[in-house]
C-alpha cells in the first residue's frame, strides 16, 4: 500500500491557493500499526480522506496492493471502499435508533458477498470478541464511550477489510479506555491488516510500529 508524490491543493478564490499536502511518498505494510501525528491544521484530515478514498489528490499515485485506486471511477471507489477499508472515528457515528448489533451490520447491507444470516452471526461474533457480548441489543445512549467505540470498531471490521483507518479514535475516551482501544487496534494489525491511526495522543507511540509526523503538509519519519 503506497502513496507516491501526493499533493493536494485547494483553490480558495483568485490568487489564493492552499497546499494542504506536499509531495508525500509513504508506504504502509500489512501487520503493522502506523501512527500519523501532527498539530491541528497540519493536513491530517486531508491525508485521511485521500487514504480512505473520500477525496482525490491534485496529483500523485495511490496503490493498494496491485490496484491503482485513483484510476477507479467514483462508483468503483465506493465499492472498493466498502469492501476493503474500515473506518473508526472519534465521534463513533453510530445510529442512535439502532442497537449495537444493527449498527455493526450496516456496512454489510450493500455487500452482496455476505448473506443475511451470516451478517448477524458475524456481527455477534465480533461484538463478543470485543467484550460486548451482553450489550448486543443495547442502543448507543445505553453504552459508555468505550463501548460505543468498540461497536464502531466491530462495524469497521464486519466486511473483513484489509485496511483500518482510525481518526483520533480515543479523543472522547478516558485514559484507561484509550489504552484498551489502542491495544485492540494493535491486535487487529497483527491479524495481517494495514492499520493507520491518526492521533495527537502521545500514548500511540507505545503501540505503533511506525510513526510519521505531518507538519504543514509535509510528512516525515520519527525514529523511536
PDB file of C-alpha atoms in Angstrom:
ATOM      1  CA  UNK A   1       0.000   0.000   0.000  1.00  0.00           C
ATOM      2  CA  UNK A   2       1.752   3.152  -1.175  1.00  0.00           C
ATOM      3  CA  UNK A   3       1.238   6.857  -1.723  1.00  0.00           C
ATOM      4  CA  UNK A   4       3.677   8.443  -4.140  1.00  0.00           C
ATOM      5  CA  UNK A   5       4.189  12.164  -4.735  1.00  0.00           C
ATOM      6  CA  UNK A   6       0.765  13.002  -3.312  1.00  0.00           C
ATOM      7  CA  UNK A   7      -0.041  16.711  -3.376  1.00  0.00           C
ATOM      8  CA  UNK A   8      -3.361  18.338  -2.557  1.00  0.00           C
ATOM      9  CA  UNK A   9      -4.060  21.962  -3.444  1.00  0.00           C
ATOM     10  CA  UNK A  10      -7.264  23.778  -2.533  1.00  0.00           C
ATOM     11  CA  UNK A  11      -8.232  26.775  -4.609  1.00  0.00           C
ATOM     12  CA  UNK A  12      -9.907  29.395  -2.447  1.00  0.00           C
ATOM     13  CA  UNK A  13     -10.541  32.159  -4.877  1.00  0.00           C
ATOM     14  CA  UNK A  14      -8.317  34.012  -7.267  1.00  0.00           C
ATOM     15  CA  UNK A  15      -4.655  34.171  -6.250  1.00  0.00           C
ATOM     16  CA  UNK A  16      -5.402  32.122  -3.108  1.00  0.00           C
ATOM     17  CA  UNK A  17      -4.179  28.526  -3.167  1.00  0.00           C
ATOM     18  CA  UNK A  18      -3.657  26.380  -0.095  1.00  0.00           C
ATOM     19  CA  UNK A  19      -1.295  23.436  -0.424  1.00  0.00           C
ATOM     20  CA  UNK A  20      -2.615  21.007   2.186  1.00  0.00           C
ATOM     21  CA  UNK A  21      -0.278  18.125   1.286  1.00  0.00           C
ATOM     22  CA  UNK A  22       3.143  18.500  -0.287  1.00  0.00           C
ATOM     23  CA  UNK A  23       4.658  15.704  -2.357  1.00  0.00           C
ATOM     24  CA  UNK A  24       4.024  12.881   0.129  1.00  0.00           C
ATOM     25  CA  UNK A  25       5.558   9.485  -0.548  1.00  0.00           C
ATOM     26  CA  UNK A  26       4.967   6.781   2.056  1.00  0.00           C
ATOM     27  CA  UNK A  27       4.446   3.016   2.207  1.00  0.00           C
ATOM     28  CA  UNK A  28       2.339   1.027   4.652  1.00  0.00           C
ATOM     29  CA  UNK A  29       2.832  -2.636   5.499  1.00  0.00           C
ATOM     30  CA  UNK A  30       0.382  -5.373   6.402  1.00  0.00           C
ATOM     31  CA  UNK A  31       0.667  -6.484  10.003  1.00  0.00           C
ATOM     32  CA  UNK A  32       1.786  -3.054  11.189  1.00  0.00           C
ATOM     33  CA  UNK A  33       0.122  -0.253  13.094  1.00  0.00           C
ATOM     34  CA  UNK A  34       1.237   3.040  11.581  1.00  0.00           C
ATOM     35  CA  UNK A  35       0.665   6.262  13.509  1.00  0.00           C
ATOM     36  CA  UNK A  36       0.360   9.660  11.865  1.00  0.00           C
ATOM     37  CA  UNK A  37       0.733  12.571  14.260  1.00  0.00           C
ATOM     38  CA  UNK A  38       0.556  16.316  13.816  1.00  0.00           C
ATOM     39  CA  UNK A  39      -0.967  19.542  15.049  1.00  0.00           C
ATOM     40  CA  UNK A  40      -4.401  20.767  14.086  1.00  0.00           C
ATOM     41  CA  UNK A  41      -4.262  22.153  10.554  1.00  0.00           C
ATOM     42  CA  UNK A  42      -1.226  20.090   9.583  1.00  0.00           C
ATOM     43  CA  UNK A  43      -3.109  18.231   6.832  1.00  0.00           C
ATOM     44  CA  UNK A  44      -4.092  15.074   8.738  1.00  0.00           C
ATOM     45  CA  UNK A  45      -7.760  15.193   7.739  1.00  0.00           C
ATOM     46  CA  UNK A  46      -6.871  15.708   4.074  1.00  0.00           C
ATOM     47  CA  UNK A  47      -4.469  12.767   4.195  1.00  0.00           C
ATOM     48  CA  UNK A  48      -7.063  10.533   5.879  1.00  0.00           C
ATOM     49  CA  UNK A  49      -9.663  11.472   3.269  1.00  0.00           C
ATOM     50  CA  UNK A  50      -7.296  10.505   0.454  1.00  0.00           C
ATOM     51  CA  UNK A  51      -6.275   7.250   2.145  1.00  0.00           C
ATOM     52  CA  UNK A  52      -9.947   6.426   2.648  1.00  0.00           C
ATOM     53  CA  UNK A  53     -10.880   7.273  -0.965  1.00  0.00           C
ATOM     54  CA  UNK A  54     -13.142  10.103   0.162  1.00  0.00           C
ATOM     55  CA  UNK A  55     -11.072  12.713  -1.666  1.00  0.00           C
ATOM     56  CA  UNK A  56      -8.681  12.797  -4.604  1.00  0.00           C
ATOM     57  CA  UNK A  57      -5.252  14.427  -4.592  1.00  0.00           C
ATOM     58  CA  UNK A  58      -4.351  17.158  -7.040  1.00  0.00           C
ATOM     59  CA  UNK A  59      -1.648  14.846  -8.337  1.00  0.00           C
ATOM     60  CA  UNK A  60       0.246  11.728  -7.325  1.00  0.00           C
ATOM     61  CA  UNK A  61      -0.436   7.972  -7.256  1.00  0.00           C
ATOM     62  CA  UNK A  62      -2.061   5.708  -4.687  1.00  0.00           C
ATOM     63  CA  UNK A  63      -1.800   1.939  -4.974  1.00  0.00           C
ATOM     64  CA  UNK A  64      -3.400  -0.643  -2.719  1.00  0.00           C
ATOM     65  CA  UNK A  65      -1.773  -3.967  -3.491  1.00  0.00           C
ATOM     66  CA  UNK A  66      -1.840  -4.001  -7.307  1.00  0.00           C
ATOM     67  CA  UNK A  67      -4.804  -1.650  -7.696  1.00  0.00           C
ATOM     68  CA  UNK A  68      -4.196   1.951  -8.771  1.00  0.00           C
ATOM     69  CA  UNK A  69      -7.217   3.227  -6.852  1.00  0.00           C
ATOM     70  CA  UNK A  70      -7.081   6.793  -8.185  1.00  0.00           C
ATOM     71  CA  UNK A  71      -7.894   5.462 -11.642  1.00  0.00           C
ATOM     72  CA  UNK A  72     -11.152   3.931 -10.428  1.00  0.00           C
ATOM     73  CA  UNK A  73     -14.432   5.709 -11.124  1.00  0.00           C
ATOM     74  CA  UNK A  74     -16.393   7.171  -8.190  1.00  0.00           C
ATOM     75  CA  UNK A  75     -18.717   4.157  -8.232  1.00  0.00           C
ATOM     76  CA  UNK A  76     -15.774   1.747  -8.307  1.00  0.00           C
ATOM     77  CA  UNK A  77     -14.075   3.633  -5.480  1.00  0.00           C
ATOM     78  CA  UNK A  78     -17.241   3.463  -3.361  1.00  0.00           C
ATOM     79  CA  UNK A  79     -17.426  -0.300  -3.866  1.00  0.00           C
ATOM     80  CA  UNK A  80     -13.707  -0.727  -3.170  1.00  0.00           C
ATOM     81  CA  UNK A  81     -14.032   1.393  -0.020  1.00  0.00           C
ATOM     82  CA  UNK A  82     -16.934  -0.708   1.267  1.00  0.00           C
ATOM     83  CA  UNK A  83     -15.114  -3.993   0.705  1.00  0.00           C
ATOM     84  CA  UNK A  84     -11.540  -3.088   1.619  1.00  0.00           C
ATOM     85  CA  UNK A  85     -11.493  -0.117   4.041  1.00  0.00           C
ATOM     86  CA  UNK A  86     -12.932   0.141   7.550  1.00  0.00           C
ATOM     87  CA  UNK A  87     -13.212   3.467   9.376  1.00  0.00           C
ATOM     88  CA  UNK A  88     -13.121   4.313  13.081  1.00  0.00           C
ATOM     89  CA  UNK A  89     -13.828   7.918  14.079  1.00  0.00           C
ATOM     90  CA  UNK A  90     -13.540   9.977  17.244  1.00  0.00           C
ATOM     91  CA  UNK A  91     -17.290  10.606  17.376  1.00  0.00           C
ATOM     92  CA  UNK A  92     -18.288   6.966  16.678  1.00  0.00           C
ATOM     93  CA  UNK A  93     -21.078   7.973  14.225  1.00  0.00           C
ATOM     94  CA  UNK A  94     -23.423   5.277  15.472  1.00  0.00           C
ATOM     95  CA  UNK A  95     -27.106   5.424  14.531  1.00  0.00           C
ATOM     96  CA  UNK A  96     -28.986   6.363  17.703  1.00  0.00           C
ATOM     97  CA  UNK A  97     -32.107   4.394  16.779  1.00  0.00           C
ATOM     98  CA  UNK A  98     -30.228   1.181  16.027  1.00  0.00           C
ATOM     99  CA  UNK A  99     -28.880  -1.355  18.509  1.00  0.00           C
ATOM    100  CA  UNK A 100     -25.206  -2.213  18.727  1.00  0.00           C
ATOM    101  CA  UNK A 101     -25.860  -5.283  16.583  1.00  0.00           C
ATOM    102  CA  UNK A 102     -27.767  -3.317  13.953  1.00  0.00           C
ATOM    103  CA  UNK A 103     -25.057  -0.650  13.809  1.00  0.00           C
ATOM    104  CA  UNK A 104     -22.394  -3.275  13.174  1.00  0.00           C
ATOM    105  CA  UNK A 105     -24.437  -4.880  10.411  1.00  0.00           C
ATOM    106  CA  UNK A 106     -24.955  -1.611   8.488  1.00  0.00           C
ATOM    107  CA  UNK A 107     -21.896  -1.843   6.157  1.00  0.00           C
ATOM    108  CA  UNK A 108     -22.923  -5.327   5.062  1.00  0.00           C
ATOM    109  CA  UNK A 109     -26.252  -4.159   3.636  1.00  0.00           C
ATOM    110  CA  UNK A 110     -24.553  -3.170   0.384  1.00  0.00           C
ATOM    111  CA  UNK A 111     -22.169  -6.123   0.415  1.00  0.00           C
ATOM    112  CA  UNK A 112     -23.721  -8.958  -1.556  1.00  0.00           C
ATOM    113  CA  UNK A 113     -20.834 -11.239  -0.624  1.00  0.00           C
ATOM    114  CA  UNK A 114     -22.286 -11.661   2.879  1.00  0.00           C
ATOM    115  CA  UNK A 115     -25.654 -13.381   3.210  1.00  0.00           C
ATOM    116  CA  UNK A 116     -28.258 -12.119   5.687  1.00  0.00           C
ATOM    117  CA  UNK A 117     -27.864 -14.980   8.167  1.00  0.00           C
ATOM    118  CA  UNK A 118     -24.066 -14.653   8.000  1.00  0.00           C
ATOM    119  CA  UNK A 119     -24.256 -10.911   8.757  1.00  0.00           C
ATOM    120  CA  UNK A 120     -25.943 -11.443  12.105  1.00  0.00           C
ATOM    121  CA  UNK A 121     -23.674 -14.316  13.097  1.00  0.00           C
ATOM    122  CA  UNK A 122     -20.530 -12.415  12.156  1.00  0.00           C
ATOM    123  CA  UNK A 123     -21.661  -9.219  13.925  1.00  0.00           C
ATOM    124  CA  UNK A 124     -22.414 -11.122  17.141  1.00  0.00           C
ATOM    125  CA  UNK A 125     -19.015 -12.840  16.968  1.00  0.00           C
ATOM    126  CA  UNK A 126     -17.228  -9.503  16.535  1.00  0.00           C
ATOM    127  CA  UNK A 127     -19.099  -7.860  19.414  1.00  0.00           C
ATOM    128  CA  UNK A 128     -18.327 -10.866  21.599  1.00  0.00           C
ATOM    129  CA  UNK A 129     -14.652 -10.714  20.609  1.00  0.00           C
ATOM    130  CA  UNK A 130     -14.559  -7.045  21.614  1.00  0.00           C
ATOM    131  CA  UNK A 131     -16.118  -7.732  25.029  1.00  0.00           C
ATOM    132  CA  UNK A 132     -19.675  -6.670  24.222  1.00  0.00           C
ATOM    133  CA  UNK A 133     -21.492  -9.998  24.392  1.00  0.00           C
ATOM    134  CA  UNK A 134     -24.027  -8.666  26.864  1.00  0.00           C
ATOM    135  CA  UNK A 135     -24.567  -5.361  25.067  1.00  0.00           C
ATOM    136  CA  UNK A 136     -25.634  -6.615  21.624  1.00  0.00           C
ATOM    137  CA  UNK A 137     -29.187  -5.283  21.883  1.00  0.00           C
ATOM    138  CA  UNK A 138     -28.335  -2.032  23.659  1.00  0.00           C
ATOM    139  CA  UNK A 139     -28.695   1.348  21.965  1.00  0.00           C
ATOM    140  CA  UNK A 140     -25.804   3.861  21.823  1.00  0.00           C
ATOM    141  CA  UNK A 141     -27.277   6.015  24.611  1.00  0.00           C
ATOM    142  CA  UNK A 142     -27.201   2.932  26.854  1.00  0.00           C
ATOM    143  CA  UNK A 143     -23.489   2.364  26.231  1.00  0.00           C
ATOM    144  CA  UNK A 144     -20.375   4.041  27.646  1.00  0.00           C
ATOM    145  CA  UNK A 145     -17.983   5.935  25.385  1.00  0.00           C
ATOM    146  CA  UNK A 146     -15.599   2.995  25.350  1.00  0.00           C
ATOM    147  CA  UNK A 147     -18.389   0.585  24.477  1.00  0.00           C
ATOM    148  CA  UNK A 148     -19.570   2.850  21.646  1.00  0.00           C
ATOM    149  CA  UNK A 149     -16.040   2.924  20.259  1.00  0.00           C
ATOM    150  CA  UNK A 150     -15.836  -0.866  20.398  1.00  0.00           C
ATOM    151  CA  UNK A 151     -19.117  -1.071  18.483  1.00  0.00           C
ATOM    152  CA  UNK A 152     -17.586   1.293  15.917  1.00  0.00           C
ATOM    153  CA  UNK A 153     -14.507  -0.937  15.664  1.00  0.00           C
ATOM    154  CA  UNK A 154     -16.715  -4.013  15.142  1.00  0.00           C
ATOM    155  CA  UNK A 155     -18.594  -2.114  12.420  1.00  0.00           C
ATOM    156  CA  UNK A 156     -15.272  -1.266  10.747  1.00  0.00           C
ATOM    157  CA  UNK A 157     -14.315  -4.968  10.754  1.00  0.00           C
ATOM    158  CA  UNK A 158     -17.605  -6.524   9.634  1.00  0.00           C
ATOM    159  CA  UNK A 159     -16.692  -6.652   5.915  1.00  0.00           C
ATOM    160  CA  UNK A 160     -13.245  -8.043   6.765  1.00  0.00           C
ATOM    161  CA  UNK A 161     -11.402  -5.085   5.181  1.00  0.00           C
ATOM    162  CA  UNK A 162      -7.666  -5.218   4.626  1.00  0.00           C
ATOM    163  CA  UNK A 163      -7.275  -1.591   5.765  1.00  0.00           C
ATOM    164  CA  UNK A 164      -8.437   0.020   9.028  1.00  0.00           C
ATOM    165  CA  UNK A 165      -8.222   3.807   9.254  1.00  0.00           C
ATOM    166  CA  UNK A 166      -8.768   5.292  12.718  1.00  0.00           C
ATOM    167  CA  UNK A 167      -9.091   9.066  13.024  1.00  0.00           C
ATOM    168  CA  UNK A 168      -8.497  10.233  16.618  1.00  0.00           C
ATOM    169  CA  UNK A 169     -10.181   7.057  17.925  1.00  0.00           C
ATOM    170  CA  UNK A 170      -9.540   7.880  21.600  1.00  0.00           C
ATOM    171  CA  UNK A 171     -10.377  11.584  21.539  1.00  0.00           C
ATOM    172  CA  UNK A 172     -13.562  11.163  23.594  1.00  0.00           C
ATOM    173  CA  UNK A 173     -12.315   8.461  25.954  1.00  0.00           C
ATOM    174  CA  UNK A 174     -10.787   8.358  29.426  1.00  0.00           C
ATOM    175  CA  UNK A 175      -7.154   7.301  29.849  1.00  0.00           C
ATOM    176  CA  UNK A 176      -7.929   3.684  30.800  1.00  0.00           C
ATOM    177  CA  UNK A 177     -10.268   3.146  27.861  1.00  0.00           C
ATOM    178  CA  UNK A 178      -7.971   4.817  25.333  1.00  0.00           C
ATOM    179  CA  UNK A 179      -5.251   2.287  26.197  1.00  0.00           C
ATOM    180  CA  UNK A 180      -7.756  -0.542  25.643  1.00  0.00           C
ATOM    181  CA  UNK A 181      -8.653   0.871  22.210  1.00  0.00           C
ATOM    182  CA  UNK A 182      -5.012   1.227  21.164  1.00  0.00           C
ATOM    183  CA  UNK A 183      -4.388  -2.382  22.263  1.00  0.00           C
ATOM    184  CA  UNK A 184      -7.361  -3.531  20.170  1.00  0.00           C
ATOM    185  CA  UNK A 185      -6.058  -1.714  17.099  1.00  0.00           C
ATOM    186  CA  UNK A 186      -2.602  -3.194  17.666  1.00  0.00           C
ATOM    187  CA  UNK A 187      -4.069  -6.697  17.856  1.00  0.00           C
ATOM    188  CA  UNK A 188      -6.053  -6.074  14.671  1.00  0.00           C
ATOM    189  CA  UNK A 189      -2.841  -5.123  12.856  1.00  0.00           C
ATOM    190  CA  UNK A 190      -1.248  -8.390  13.998  1.00  0.00           C
ATOM    191  CA  UNK A 191      -4.002 -10.243  12.141  1.00  0.00           C
ATOM    192  CA  UNK A 192      -2.324  -9.127   8.921  1.00  0.00           C
ATOM    193  CA  UNK A 193      -4.154  -5.880   8.246  1.00  0.00           C
ATOM    194  CA  UNK A 194      -2.987  -2.385   7.456  1.00  0.00           C
ATOM    195  CA  UNK A 195      -3.886  -0.247  10.474  1.00  0.00           C
ATOM    196  CA  UNK A 196      -3.392   3.516  10.196  1.00  0.00           C
ATOM    197  CA  UNK A 197      -4.118   5.656  13.237  1.00  0.00           C
ATOM    198  CA  UNK A 198      -4.198   9.438  13.172  1.00  0.00           C
ATOM    199  CA  UNK A 199      -3.786  10.747  16.696  1.00  0.00           C
ATOM    200  CA  UNK A 200      -2.320  13.582  18.723  1.00  0.00           C
ATOM    201  CA  UNK A 201      -2.207  11.253  21.747  1.00  0.00           C
ATOM    202  CA  UNK A 202       1.391  10.503  22.725  1.00  0.00           C
ATOM    203  CA  UNK A 203       0.351   7.078  24.048  1.00  0.00           C
ATOM    204  CA  UNK A 204       0.045   5.825  20.473  1.00  0.00           C
ATOM    205  CA  UNK A 205       3.857   5.758  20.347  1.00  0.00           C
ATOM    206  CA  UNK A 206       3.770   2.753  22.697  1.00  0.00           C
ATOM    207  CA  UNK A 207       1.806   0.713  20.173  1.00  0.00           C
ATOM    208  CA  UNK A 208       2.901   1.947  16.745  1.00  0.00           C
ATOM    209  CA  UNK A 209       5.334   0.006  14.581  1.00  0.00           C
ATOM    210  CA  UNK A 210       5.994   3.162  12.579  1.00  0.00           C
ATOM    211  CA  UNK A 211       5.372   6.812  13.365  1.00  0.00           C
ATOM    212  CA  UNK A 212       5.127   9.694  10.917  1.00  0.00           C
ATOM    213  CA  UNK A 213       4.707  13.374  11.672  1.00  0.00           C
ATOM    214  CA  UNK A 214       2.736  15.701   9.447  1.00  0.00           C
ATOM    215  CA  UNK A 215       3.685  19.360   9.616  1.00  0.00           C
ATOM    216  CA  UNK A 216       2.305  21.958   7.190  1.00  0.00           C
ATOM    217  CA  UNK A 217       1.529  19.232   4.679  1.00  0.00           C
ATOM    218  CA  UNK A 218       4.987  17.621   4.832  1.00  0.00           C
ATOM    219  CA  UNK A 219       5.283  14.051   6.144  1.00  0.00           C
ATOM    220  CA  UNK A 220       8.443  12.990   7.931  1.00  0.00           C
ATOM    221  CA  UNK A 221       9.647   9.892   9.785  1.00  0.00           C
ATOM    222  CA  UNK A 222      10.080   9.689  13.511  1.00  0.00           C
ATOM    223  CA  UNK A 223      12.750   7.340  14.787  1.00  0.00           C
ATOM    224  CA  UNK A 224      11.723   5.773  18.070  1.00  0.00           C
TER     225      UNK A 224
END
